Short mmCIF file of C-alpha atoms in Angstrom, two decimals:
data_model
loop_
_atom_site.label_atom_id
_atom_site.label_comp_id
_atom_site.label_asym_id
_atom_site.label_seq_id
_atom_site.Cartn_x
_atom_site.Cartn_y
_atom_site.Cartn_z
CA UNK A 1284 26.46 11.84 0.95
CA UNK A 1285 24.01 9.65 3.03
CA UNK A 1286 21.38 12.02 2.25
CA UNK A 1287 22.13 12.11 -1.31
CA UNK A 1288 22.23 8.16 -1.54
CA UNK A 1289 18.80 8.13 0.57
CA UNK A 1290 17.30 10.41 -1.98
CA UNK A 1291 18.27 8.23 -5.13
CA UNK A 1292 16.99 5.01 -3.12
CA UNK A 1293 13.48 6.91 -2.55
CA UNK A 1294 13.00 8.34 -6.09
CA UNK A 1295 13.63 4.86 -7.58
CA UNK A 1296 10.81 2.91 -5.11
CA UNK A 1297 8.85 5.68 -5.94
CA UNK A 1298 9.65 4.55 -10.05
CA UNK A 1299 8.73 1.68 -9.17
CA UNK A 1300 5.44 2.20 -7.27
CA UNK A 1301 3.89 4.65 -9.83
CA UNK A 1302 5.12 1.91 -12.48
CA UNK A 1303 1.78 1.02 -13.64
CA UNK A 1304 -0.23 1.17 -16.37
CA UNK A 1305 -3.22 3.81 -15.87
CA UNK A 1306 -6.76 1.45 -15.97
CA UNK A 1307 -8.92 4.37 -14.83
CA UNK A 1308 -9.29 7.64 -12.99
CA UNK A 1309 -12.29 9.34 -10.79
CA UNK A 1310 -12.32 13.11 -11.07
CA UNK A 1311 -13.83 15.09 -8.02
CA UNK A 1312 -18.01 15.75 -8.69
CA UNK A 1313 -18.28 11.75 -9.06
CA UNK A 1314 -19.82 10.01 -6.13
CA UNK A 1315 -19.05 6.13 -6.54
CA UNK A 1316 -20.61 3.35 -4.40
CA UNK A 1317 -20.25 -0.41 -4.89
CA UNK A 1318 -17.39 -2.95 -5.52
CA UNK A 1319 -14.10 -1.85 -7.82
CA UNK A 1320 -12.23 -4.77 -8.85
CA UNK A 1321 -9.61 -4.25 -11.70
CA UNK A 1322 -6.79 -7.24 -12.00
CA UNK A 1323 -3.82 -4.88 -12.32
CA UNK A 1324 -2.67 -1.57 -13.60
CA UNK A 1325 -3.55 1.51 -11.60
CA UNK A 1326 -6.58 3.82 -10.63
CA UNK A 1327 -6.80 7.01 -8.83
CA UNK A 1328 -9.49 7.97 -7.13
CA UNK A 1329 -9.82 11.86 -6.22
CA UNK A 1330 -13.71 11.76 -5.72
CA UNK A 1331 -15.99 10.22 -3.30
CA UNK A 1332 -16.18 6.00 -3.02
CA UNK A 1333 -17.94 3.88 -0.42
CA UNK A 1334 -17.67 0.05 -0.80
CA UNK A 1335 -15.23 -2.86 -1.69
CA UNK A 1336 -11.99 -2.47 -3.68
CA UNK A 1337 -9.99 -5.70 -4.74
CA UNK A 1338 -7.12 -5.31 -7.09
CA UNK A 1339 -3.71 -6.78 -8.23
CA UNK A 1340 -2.37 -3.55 -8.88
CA UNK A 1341 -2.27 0.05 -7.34
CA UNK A 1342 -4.84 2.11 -5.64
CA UNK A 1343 -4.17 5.82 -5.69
CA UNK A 1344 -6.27 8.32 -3.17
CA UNK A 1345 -6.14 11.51 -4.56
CA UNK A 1346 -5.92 14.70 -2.44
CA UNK A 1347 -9.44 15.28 -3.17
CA UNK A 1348 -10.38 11.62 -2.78
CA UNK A 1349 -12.98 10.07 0.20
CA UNK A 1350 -13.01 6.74 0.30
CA UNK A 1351 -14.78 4.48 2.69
CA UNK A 1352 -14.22 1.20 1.98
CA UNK A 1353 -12.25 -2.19 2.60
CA UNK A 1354 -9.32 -2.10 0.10
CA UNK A 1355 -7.52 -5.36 -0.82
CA UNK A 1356 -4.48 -4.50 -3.23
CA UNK A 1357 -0.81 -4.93 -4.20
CA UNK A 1358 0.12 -1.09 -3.52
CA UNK A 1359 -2.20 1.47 -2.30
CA UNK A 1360 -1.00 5.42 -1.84
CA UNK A 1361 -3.28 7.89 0.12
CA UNK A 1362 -3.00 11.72 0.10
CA UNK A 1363 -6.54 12.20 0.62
CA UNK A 1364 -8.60 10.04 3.26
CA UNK A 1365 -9.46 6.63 3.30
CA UNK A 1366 -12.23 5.25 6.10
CA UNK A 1367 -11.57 1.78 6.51
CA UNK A 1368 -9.35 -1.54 6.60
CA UNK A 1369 -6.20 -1.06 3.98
CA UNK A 1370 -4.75 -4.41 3.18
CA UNK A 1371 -1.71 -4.41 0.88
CA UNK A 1372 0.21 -7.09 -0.50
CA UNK A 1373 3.75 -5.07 -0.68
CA UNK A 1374 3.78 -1.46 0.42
CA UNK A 1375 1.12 1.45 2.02
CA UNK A 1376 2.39 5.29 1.21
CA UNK A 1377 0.32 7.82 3.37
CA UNK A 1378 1.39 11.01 1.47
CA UNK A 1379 1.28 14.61 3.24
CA UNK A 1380 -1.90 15.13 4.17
CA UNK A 1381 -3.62 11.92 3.73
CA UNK A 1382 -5.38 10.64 6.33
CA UNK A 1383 -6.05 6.83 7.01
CA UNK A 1384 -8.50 6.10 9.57
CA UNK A 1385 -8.80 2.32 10.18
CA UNK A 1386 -6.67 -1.26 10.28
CA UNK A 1387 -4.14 -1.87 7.98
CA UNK A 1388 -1.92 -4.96 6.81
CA UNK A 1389 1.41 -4.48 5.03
CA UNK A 1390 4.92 -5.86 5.19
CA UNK A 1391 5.85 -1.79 4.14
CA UNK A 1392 4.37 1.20 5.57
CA UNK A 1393 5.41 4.83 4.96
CA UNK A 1394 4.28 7.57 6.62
CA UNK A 1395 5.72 11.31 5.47
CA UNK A 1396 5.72 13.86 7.44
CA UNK A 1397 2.31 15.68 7.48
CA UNK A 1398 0.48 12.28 7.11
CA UNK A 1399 -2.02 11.05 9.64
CA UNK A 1400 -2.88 7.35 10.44
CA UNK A 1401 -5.16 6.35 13.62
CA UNK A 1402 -6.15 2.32 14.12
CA UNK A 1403 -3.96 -0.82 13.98
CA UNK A 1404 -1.25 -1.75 11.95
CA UNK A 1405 -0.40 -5.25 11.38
CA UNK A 1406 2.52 -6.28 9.51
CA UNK A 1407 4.05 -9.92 8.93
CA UNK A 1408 7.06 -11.37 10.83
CA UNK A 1409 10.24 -11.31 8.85
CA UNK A 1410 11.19 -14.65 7.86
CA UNK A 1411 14.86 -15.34 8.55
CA UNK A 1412 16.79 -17.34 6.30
CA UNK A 1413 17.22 -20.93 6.97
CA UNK A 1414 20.14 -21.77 8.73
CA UNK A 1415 22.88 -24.41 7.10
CA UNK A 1416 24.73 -26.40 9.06
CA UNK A 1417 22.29 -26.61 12.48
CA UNK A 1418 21.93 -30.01 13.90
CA UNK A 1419 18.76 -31.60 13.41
CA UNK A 1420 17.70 -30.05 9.86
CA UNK A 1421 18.92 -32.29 7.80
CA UNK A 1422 18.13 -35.41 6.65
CA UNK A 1423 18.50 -38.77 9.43
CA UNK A 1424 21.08 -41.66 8.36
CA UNK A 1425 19.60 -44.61 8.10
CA UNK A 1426 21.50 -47.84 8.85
#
């Protein structure tokens, strides 16, 4: 029953995370080099890039996709190999067989099994929630 319930939790973030509307796609035999910047929807890359990538939406490595570059986006997903510093506003997948080989900086990281990740990962401290009732947060009487 756990499992089942752990299944049905992962299919529906994965809903979620491919939720996006398509904004382009780089087939292998392309060689790319520059700066990407979309504002949101998706692209997958499953050829080679070198350079900058900014976006408000999601970055998809392809299997077949090299990219070595400094990514700054909302959700980024790697099954093929990304050389570089990932920086992700909610969530990093590294699918079987990707390969990440640099920093990255995400509250959410996933790793499955088969996936390979070697450098630094920095992710924010929790915030609690604030605490009612504790002397000396609310506001001082004045007489």
């Amino acid at each position: 029953m756990f499992s089942t319930t752990k299944k049905k939790r992962r299919r529906q973030q994965l809903a979620e995370f491919l939720d996006e509307e398509m904004v382009g796609m780089v087939e292998p035999g392309i060689e790319l080099e520059g700066r990407l910047k979309f504002a949101s929807g998706m692209i997958r890359l499953n050829a080679h890039f070198k350079g900058e990538i900014q976006s408000e939406g999601l970055v998809v490595v392809a299997d077949q996709g090299e990219v070595e570059a400094e990514i700054h986006a909302r959700n980024v997903s790697v099954a093929g190999k990304v050389k570089g510093s990932i920086h992700a506003r909610e969530r990093i997948e590294i699918r079987e067989h990707g390969v990440v080989l640099g920093d990255i900086y995400t509250p959410s990281l996933v790793v499955d099994p088969g996936g390979y990740f070697d450098g630094q990962c920095h992710m924010p401290t929790p915030v609690e929630p604030a605490k009612q009732g504790t002397k000396g947060t609310g506001p001082q009487e004045q007489s």
